[in-house]
PDB file of C-alpha atoms in Angstrom:
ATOM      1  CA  UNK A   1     128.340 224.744 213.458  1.00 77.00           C
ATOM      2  CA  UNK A   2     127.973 223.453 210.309  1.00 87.00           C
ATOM      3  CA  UNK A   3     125.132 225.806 209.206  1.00 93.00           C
ATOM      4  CA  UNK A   4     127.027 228.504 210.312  1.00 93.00           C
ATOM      5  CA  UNK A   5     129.715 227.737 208.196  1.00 95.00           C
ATOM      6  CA  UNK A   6     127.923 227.678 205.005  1.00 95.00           C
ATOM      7  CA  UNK A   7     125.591 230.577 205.966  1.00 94.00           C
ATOM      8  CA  UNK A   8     128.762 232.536 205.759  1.00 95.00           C
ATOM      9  CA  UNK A   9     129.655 230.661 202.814  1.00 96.00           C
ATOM     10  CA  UNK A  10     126.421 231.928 201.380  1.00 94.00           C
ATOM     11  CA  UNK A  11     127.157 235.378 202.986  1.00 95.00           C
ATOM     12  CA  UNK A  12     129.760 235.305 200.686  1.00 95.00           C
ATOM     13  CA  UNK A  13     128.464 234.814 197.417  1.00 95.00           C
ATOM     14  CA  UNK A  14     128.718 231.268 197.448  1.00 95.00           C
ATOM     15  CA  UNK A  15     126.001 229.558 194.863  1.00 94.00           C
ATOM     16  CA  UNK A  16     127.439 226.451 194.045  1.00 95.00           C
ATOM     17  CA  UNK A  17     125.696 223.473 194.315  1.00 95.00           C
ATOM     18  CA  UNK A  18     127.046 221.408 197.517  1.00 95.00           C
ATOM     19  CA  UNK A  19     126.570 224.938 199.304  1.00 96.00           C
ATOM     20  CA  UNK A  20     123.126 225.644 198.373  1.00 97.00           C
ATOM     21  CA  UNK A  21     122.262 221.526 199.097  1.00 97.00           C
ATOM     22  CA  UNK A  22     124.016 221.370 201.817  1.00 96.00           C
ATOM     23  CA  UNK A  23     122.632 224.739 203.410  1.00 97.00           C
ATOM     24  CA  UNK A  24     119.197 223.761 202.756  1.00 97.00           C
ATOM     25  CA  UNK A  25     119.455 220.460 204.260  1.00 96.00           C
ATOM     26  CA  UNK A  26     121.156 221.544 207.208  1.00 96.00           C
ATOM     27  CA  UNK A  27     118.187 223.962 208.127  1.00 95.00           C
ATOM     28  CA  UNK A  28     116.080 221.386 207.362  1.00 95.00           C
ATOM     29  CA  UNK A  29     117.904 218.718 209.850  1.00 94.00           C
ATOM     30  CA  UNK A  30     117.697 222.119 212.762  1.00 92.00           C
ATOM     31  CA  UNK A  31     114.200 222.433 211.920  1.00 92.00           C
ATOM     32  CA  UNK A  32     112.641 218.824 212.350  1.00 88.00           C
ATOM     33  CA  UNK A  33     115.701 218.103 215.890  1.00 88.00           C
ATOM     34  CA  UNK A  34     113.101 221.589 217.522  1.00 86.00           C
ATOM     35  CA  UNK A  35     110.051 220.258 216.438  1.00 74.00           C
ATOM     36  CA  UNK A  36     111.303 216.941 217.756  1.00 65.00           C
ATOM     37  CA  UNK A  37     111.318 218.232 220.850  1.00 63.00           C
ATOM     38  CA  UNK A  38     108.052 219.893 220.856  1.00 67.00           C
ATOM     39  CA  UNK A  39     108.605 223.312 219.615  1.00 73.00           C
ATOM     40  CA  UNK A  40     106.885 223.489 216.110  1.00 75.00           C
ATOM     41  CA  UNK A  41     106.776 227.229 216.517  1.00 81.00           C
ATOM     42  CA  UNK A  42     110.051 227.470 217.009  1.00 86.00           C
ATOM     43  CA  UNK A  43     110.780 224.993 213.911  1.00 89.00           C
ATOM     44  CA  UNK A  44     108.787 227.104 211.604  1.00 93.00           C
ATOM     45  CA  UNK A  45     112.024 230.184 211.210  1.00 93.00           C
ATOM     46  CA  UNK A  46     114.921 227.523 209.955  1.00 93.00           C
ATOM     47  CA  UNK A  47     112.881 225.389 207.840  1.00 95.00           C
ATOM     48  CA  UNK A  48     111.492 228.731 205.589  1.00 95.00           C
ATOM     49  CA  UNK A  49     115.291 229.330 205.296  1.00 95.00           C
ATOM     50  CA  UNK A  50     115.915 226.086 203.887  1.00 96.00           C
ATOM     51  CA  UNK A  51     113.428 226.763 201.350  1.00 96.00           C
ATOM     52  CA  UNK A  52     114.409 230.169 200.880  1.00 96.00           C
ATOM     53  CA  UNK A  53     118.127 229.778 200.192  1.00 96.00           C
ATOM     54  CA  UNK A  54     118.115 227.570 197.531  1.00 96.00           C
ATOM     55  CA  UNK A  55     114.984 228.284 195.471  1.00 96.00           C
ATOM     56  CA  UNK A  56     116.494 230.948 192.821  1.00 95.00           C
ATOM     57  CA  UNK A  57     119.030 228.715 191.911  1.00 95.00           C
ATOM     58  CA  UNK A  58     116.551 225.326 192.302  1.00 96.00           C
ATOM     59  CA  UNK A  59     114.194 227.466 189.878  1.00 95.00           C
ATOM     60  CA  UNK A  60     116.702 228.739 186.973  1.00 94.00           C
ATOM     61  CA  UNK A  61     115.776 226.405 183.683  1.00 91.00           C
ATOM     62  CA  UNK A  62     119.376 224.395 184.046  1.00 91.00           C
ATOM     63  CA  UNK A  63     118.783 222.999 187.268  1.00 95.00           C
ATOM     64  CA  UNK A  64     120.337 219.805 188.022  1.00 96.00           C
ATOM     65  CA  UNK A  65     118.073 217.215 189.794  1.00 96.00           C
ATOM     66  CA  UNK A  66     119.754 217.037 192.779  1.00 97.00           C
ATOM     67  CA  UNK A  67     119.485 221.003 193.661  1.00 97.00           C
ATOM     68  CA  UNK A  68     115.305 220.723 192.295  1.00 97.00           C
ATOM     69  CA  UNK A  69     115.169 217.449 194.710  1.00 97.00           C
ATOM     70  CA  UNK A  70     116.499 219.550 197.443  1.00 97.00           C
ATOM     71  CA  UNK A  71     114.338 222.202 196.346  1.00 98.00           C
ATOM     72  CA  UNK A  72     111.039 220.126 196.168  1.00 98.00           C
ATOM     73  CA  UNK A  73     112.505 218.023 200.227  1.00 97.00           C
ATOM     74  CA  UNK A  74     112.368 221.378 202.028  1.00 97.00           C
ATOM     75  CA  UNK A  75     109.111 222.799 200.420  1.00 98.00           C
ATOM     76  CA  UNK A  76     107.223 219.703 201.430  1.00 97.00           C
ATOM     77  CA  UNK A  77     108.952 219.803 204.230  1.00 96.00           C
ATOM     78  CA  UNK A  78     107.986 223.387 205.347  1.00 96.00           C
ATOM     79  CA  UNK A  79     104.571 222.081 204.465  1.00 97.00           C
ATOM     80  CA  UNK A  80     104.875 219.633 206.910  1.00 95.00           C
ATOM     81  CA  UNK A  81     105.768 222.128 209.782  1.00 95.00           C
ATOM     82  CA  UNK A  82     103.297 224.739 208.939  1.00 95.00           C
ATOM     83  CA  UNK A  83     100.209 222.150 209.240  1.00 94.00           C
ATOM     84  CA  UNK A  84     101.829 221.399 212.953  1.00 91.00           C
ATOM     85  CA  UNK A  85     101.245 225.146 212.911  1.00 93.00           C
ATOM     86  CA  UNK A  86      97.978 225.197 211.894  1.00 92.00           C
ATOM     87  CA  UNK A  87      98.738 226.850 209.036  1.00 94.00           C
ATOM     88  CA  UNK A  88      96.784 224.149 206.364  1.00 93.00           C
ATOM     89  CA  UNK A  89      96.216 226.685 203.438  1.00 96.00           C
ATOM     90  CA  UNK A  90      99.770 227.921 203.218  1.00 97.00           C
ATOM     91  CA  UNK A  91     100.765 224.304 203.978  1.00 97.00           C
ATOM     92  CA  UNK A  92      98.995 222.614 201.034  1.00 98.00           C
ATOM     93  CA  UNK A  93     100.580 225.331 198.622  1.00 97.00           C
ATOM     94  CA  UNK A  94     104.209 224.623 199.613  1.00 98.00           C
ATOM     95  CA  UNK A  95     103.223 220.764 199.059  1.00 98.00           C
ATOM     96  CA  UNK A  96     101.829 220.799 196.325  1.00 98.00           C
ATOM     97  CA  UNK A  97     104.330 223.034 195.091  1.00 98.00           C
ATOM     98  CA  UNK A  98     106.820 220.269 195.881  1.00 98.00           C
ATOM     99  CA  UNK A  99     104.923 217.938 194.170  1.00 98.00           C
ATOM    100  CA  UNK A 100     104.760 219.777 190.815  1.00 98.00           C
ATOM    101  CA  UNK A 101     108.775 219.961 191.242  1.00 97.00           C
ATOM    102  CA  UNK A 102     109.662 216.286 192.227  1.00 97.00           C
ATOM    103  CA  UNK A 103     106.564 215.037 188.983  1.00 97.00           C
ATOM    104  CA  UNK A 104     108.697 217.230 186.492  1.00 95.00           C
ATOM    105  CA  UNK A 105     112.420 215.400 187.200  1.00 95.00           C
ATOM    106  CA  UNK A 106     111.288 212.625 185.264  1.00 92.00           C
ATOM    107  CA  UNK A 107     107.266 211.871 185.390  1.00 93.00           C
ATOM    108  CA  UNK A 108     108.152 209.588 188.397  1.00 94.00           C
ATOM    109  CA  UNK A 109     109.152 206.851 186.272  1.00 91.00           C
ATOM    110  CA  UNK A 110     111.445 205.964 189.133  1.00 94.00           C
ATOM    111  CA  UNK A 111     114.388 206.137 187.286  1.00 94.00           C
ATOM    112  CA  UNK A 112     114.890 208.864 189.739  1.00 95.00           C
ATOM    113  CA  UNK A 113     114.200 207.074 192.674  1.00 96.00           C
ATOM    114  CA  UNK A 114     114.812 209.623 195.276  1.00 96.00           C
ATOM    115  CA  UNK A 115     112.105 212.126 193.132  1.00 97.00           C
ATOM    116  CA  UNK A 116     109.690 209.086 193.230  1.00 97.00           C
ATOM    117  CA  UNK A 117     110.288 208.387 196.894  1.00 97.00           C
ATOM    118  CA  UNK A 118     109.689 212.203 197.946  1.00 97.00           C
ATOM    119  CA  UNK A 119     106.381 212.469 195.903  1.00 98.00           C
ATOM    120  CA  UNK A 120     105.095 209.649 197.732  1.00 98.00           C
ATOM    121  CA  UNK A 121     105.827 210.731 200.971  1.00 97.00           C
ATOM    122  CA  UNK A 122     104.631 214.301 200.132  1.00 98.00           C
ATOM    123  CA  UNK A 123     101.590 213.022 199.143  1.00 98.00           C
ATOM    124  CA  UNK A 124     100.820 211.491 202.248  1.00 97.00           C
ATOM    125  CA  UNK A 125     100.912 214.977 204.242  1.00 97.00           C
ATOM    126  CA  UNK A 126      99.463 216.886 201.656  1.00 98.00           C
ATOM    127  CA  UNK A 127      96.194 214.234 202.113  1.00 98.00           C
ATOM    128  CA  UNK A 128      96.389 214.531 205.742  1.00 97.00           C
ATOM    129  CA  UNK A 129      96.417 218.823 205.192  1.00 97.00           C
ATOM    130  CA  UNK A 130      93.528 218.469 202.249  1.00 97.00           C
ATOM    131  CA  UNK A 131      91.406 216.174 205.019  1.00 96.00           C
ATOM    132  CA  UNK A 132      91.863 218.904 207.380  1.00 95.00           C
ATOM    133  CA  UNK A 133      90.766 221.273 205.305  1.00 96.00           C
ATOM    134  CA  UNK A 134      87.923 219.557 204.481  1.00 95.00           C
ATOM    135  CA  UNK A 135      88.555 218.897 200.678  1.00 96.00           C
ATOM    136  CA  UNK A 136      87.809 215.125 200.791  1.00 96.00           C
ATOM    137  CA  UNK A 137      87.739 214.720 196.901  1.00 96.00           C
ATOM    138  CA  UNK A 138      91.223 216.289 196.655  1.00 97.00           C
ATOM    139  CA  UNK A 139      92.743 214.184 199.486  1.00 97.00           C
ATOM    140  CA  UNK A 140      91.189 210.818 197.643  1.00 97.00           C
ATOM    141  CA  UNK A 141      92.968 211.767 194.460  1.00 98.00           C
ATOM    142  CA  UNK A 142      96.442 212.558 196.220  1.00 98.00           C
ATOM    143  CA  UNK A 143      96.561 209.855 198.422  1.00 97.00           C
ATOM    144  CA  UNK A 144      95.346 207.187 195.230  1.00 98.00           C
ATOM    145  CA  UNK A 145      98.138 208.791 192.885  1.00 98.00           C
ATOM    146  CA  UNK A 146     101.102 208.326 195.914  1.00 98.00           C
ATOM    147  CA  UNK A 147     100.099 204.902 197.156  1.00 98.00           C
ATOM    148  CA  UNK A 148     100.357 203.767 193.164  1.00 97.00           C
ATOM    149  CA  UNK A 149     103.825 205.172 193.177  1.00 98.00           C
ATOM    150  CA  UNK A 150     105.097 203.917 196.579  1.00 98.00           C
ATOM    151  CA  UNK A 151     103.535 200.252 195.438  1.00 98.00           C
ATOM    152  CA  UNK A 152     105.450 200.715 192.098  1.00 97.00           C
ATOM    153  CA  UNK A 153     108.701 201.402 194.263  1.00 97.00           C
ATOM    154  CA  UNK A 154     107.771 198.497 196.492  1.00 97.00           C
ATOM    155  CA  UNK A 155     107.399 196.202 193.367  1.00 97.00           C
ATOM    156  CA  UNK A 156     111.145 196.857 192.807  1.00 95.00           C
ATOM    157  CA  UNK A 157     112.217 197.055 196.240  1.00 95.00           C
ATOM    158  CA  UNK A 158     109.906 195.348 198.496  1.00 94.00           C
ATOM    159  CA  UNK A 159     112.033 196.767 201.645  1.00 92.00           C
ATOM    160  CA  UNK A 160     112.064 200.131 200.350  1.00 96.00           C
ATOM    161  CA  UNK A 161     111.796 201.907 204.049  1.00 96.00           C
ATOM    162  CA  UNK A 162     110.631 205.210 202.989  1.00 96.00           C
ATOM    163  CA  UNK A 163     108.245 203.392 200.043  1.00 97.00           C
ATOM    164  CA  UNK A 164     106.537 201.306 202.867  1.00 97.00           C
ATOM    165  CA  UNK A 165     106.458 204.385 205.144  1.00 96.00           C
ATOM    166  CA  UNK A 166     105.194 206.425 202.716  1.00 97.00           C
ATOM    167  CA  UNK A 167     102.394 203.740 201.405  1.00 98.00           C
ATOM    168  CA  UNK A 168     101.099 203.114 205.028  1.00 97.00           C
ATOM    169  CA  UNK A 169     100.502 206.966 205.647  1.00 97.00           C
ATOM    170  CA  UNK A 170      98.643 207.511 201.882  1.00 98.00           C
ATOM    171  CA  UNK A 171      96.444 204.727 202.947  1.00 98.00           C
ATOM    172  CA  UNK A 172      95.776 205.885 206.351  1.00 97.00           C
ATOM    173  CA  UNK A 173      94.471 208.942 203.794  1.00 97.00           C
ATOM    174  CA  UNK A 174      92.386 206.787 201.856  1.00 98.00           C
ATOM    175  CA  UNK A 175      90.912 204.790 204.936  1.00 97.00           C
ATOM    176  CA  UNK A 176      89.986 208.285 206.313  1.00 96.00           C
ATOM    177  CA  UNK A 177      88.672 209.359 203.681  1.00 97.00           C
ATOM    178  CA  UNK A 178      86.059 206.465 203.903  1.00 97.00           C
ATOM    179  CA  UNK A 179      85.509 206.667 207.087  1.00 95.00           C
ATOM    180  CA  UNK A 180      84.154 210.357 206.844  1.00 93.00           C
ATOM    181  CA  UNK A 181      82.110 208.827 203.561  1.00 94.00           C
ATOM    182  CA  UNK A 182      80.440 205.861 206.114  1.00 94.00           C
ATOM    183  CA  UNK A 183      82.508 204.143 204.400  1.00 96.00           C
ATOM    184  CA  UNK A 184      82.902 201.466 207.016  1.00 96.00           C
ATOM    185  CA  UNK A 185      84.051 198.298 205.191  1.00 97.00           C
ATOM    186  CA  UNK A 186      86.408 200.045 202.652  1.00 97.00           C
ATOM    187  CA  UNK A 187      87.496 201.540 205.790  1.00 97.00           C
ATOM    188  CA  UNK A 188      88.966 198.478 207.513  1.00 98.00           C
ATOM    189  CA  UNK A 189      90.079 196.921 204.846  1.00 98.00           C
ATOM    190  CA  UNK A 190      92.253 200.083 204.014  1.00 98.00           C
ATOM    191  CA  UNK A 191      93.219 199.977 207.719  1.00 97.00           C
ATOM    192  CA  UNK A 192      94.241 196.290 207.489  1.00 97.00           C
ATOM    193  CA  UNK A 193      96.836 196.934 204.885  1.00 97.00           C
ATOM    194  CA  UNK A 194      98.088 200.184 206.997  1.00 97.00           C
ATOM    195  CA  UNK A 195      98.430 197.383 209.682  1.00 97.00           C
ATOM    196  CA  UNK A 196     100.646 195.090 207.020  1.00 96.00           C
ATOM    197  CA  UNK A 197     102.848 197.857 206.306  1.00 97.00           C
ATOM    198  CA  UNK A 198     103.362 199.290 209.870  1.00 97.00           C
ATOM    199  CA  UNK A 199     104.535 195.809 211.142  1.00 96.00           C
ATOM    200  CA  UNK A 200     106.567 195.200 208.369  1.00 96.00           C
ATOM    201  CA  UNK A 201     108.545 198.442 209.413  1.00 96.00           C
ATOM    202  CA  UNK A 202     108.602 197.401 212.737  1.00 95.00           C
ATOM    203  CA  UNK A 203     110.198 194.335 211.855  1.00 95.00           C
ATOM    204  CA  UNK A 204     112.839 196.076 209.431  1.00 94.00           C
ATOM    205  CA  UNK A 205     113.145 198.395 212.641  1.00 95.00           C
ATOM    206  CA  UNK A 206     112.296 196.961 215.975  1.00 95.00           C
ATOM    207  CA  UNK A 207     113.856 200.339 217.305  1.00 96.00           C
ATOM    208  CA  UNK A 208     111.401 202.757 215.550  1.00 94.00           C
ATOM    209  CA  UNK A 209     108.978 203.457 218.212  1.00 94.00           C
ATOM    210  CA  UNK A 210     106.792 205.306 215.543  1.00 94.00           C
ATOM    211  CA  UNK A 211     106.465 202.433 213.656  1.00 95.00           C
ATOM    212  CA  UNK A 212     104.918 200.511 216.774  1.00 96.00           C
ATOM    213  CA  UNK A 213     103.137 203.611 217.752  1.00 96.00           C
ATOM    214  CA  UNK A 214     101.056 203.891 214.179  1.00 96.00           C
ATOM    215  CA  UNK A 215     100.954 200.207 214.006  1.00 97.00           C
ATOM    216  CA  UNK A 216      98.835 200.324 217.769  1.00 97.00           C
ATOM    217  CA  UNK A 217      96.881 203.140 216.157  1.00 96.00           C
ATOM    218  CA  UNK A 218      95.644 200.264 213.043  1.00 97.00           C
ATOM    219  CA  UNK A 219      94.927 197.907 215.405  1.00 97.00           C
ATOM    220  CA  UNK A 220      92.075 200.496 217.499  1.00 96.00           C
ATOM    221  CA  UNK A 221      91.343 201.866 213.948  1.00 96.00           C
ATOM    222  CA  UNK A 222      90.670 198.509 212.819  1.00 97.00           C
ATOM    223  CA  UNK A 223      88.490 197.637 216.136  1.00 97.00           C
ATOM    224  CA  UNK A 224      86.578 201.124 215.928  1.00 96.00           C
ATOM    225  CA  UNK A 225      85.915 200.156 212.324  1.00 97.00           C
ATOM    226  CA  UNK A 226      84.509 196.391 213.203  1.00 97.00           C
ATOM    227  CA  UNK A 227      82.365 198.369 216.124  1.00 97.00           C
ATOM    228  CA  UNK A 228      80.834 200.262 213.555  1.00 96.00           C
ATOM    229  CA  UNK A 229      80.373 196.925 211.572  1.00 96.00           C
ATOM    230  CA  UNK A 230      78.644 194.837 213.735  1.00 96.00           C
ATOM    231  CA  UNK A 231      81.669 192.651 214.812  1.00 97.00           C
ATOM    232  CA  UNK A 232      82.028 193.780 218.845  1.00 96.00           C
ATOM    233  CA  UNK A 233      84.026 190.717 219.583  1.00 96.00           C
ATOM    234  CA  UNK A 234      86.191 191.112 216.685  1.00 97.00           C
ATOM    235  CA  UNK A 235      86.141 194.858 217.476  1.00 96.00           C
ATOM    236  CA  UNK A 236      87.490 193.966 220.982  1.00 96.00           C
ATOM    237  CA  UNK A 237      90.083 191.849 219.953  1.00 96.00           C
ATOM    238  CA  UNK A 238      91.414 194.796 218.397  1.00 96.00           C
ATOM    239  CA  UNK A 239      92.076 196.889 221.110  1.00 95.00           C
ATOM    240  CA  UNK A 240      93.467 193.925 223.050  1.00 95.00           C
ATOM    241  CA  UNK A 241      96.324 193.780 220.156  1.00 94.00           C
ATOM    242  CA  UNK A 242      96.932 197.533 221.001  1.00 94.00           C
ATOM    243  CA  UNK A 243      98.222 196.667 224.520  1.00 90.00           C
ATOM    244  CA  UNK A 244     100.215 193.901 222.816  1.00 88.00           C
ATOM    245  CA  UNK A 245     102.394 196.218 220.689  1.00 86.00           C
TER     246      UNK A 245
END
């Protein structure tokens, strides 16, 4: 109902900023509640729109932060639901798009925090879409530059949620990117720090079943990576930690 409200707003003529911010978000909150529920197709339609309705006004040269944040939150965003799609080249365009934006607020010297968050989080997916794609190289240097900026957030705010979040997924990058390099012992290491972070969210959020779900997924990363190693006992121990979680 909301949505529909501004829509008409925007129907209207309305270009202000809580309309265009607002808007967007709203399309953005629609999009991610379908692909909750298993319809990425389906997600795909409202979460173009929340790109689409505020990017003339995101892109003019007097911007305020706030509408180029919102800008920058639904193109990674749509990023993120076209590589659910499938859609990996037209994916890594709309993320690194956002990246470009969310860089330019302020050169992430976290004096926007909310700019430095986003690019950290961004940066995650748009390794995960660059693995995909095969561009290993690319998804080393994306996932290196966001983990430094989600460990500078975490410097300042150790309990930064969406820092932690952000960090474990960039080095889930950077431990697949050694694994597919043989790699091995770079490999678990990364994966032991993915393990740090994951439980540390799952103690700031017993609730978060995705938090316990990627933390099970360290644990039989870590034992698959001891297997390769050598270590079947320690590799074994592992996956008995999975069933733990």
């Amino acid at each position: 109902e909301g949505v529909a409200v501004l829509e008409r707003l925007y129907g209207q003529g309305d270009r202000t900023e809580p309309t265009l911010i607002g808007l967007s978000l709203g399309h953005v909150v629609l999009s991610r509640t379908t692909s909750g529920v298993g319809r990425d197709s389906d997600a795909l339609k409202p979460m173009q729109r929340a790109a689409e309705v505020i990017q003339a006004t995101a892109e003019a040269p007097a911007a305020s932060p706030a509408l180029r944040r919102a800008h920058a939150f639904a193109l990674w965003s749509l990023g993120w639901v076209q590589r659910q799609n499938a859609q990996g080249e037209v994916a890594v365009d709309n993320l690194e798009a956002a990246l470009k934006i969310l860089k330019g607020i302020d050169e992430l010297s976290l004096a926007d925090l909310n700019a430095a968050t986003q690019f950290a989080e961004a940066s995650g997916w748009l390794g995960y879409a660059y693995s995909e794609l095969g561009r290993v190289d690319a998804a080393r240097a994306v996932g290196q530059e966001g983990r430094q900026v989600a460990t500078r957030i975490l410097e300042q705010r150790p309990t930064h949620y969406q820092a932690l979040r952000a960090r474990a997924l960039l080095t889930n990058v950077l431990a697949d990117v050694a694994g597919d390099e043989w790699r091995v012992a770079d490999r678990l290491a990364l994966v032991r720090e993915t393990q740090r972070d994951w439980r540390t969210l799952a103690t700031i959020d017993p609730t978060n079943s995705i938090s316990w779900n990627n933390l099970a997924n360290a644990y039989s990363n870590a034992g698959l990576a001891l297997i390769d190693l050598g270590r079947l006992r320690e590799g074994v121990r592992e996956f008995e930690r999975v069933r733990e979680v």
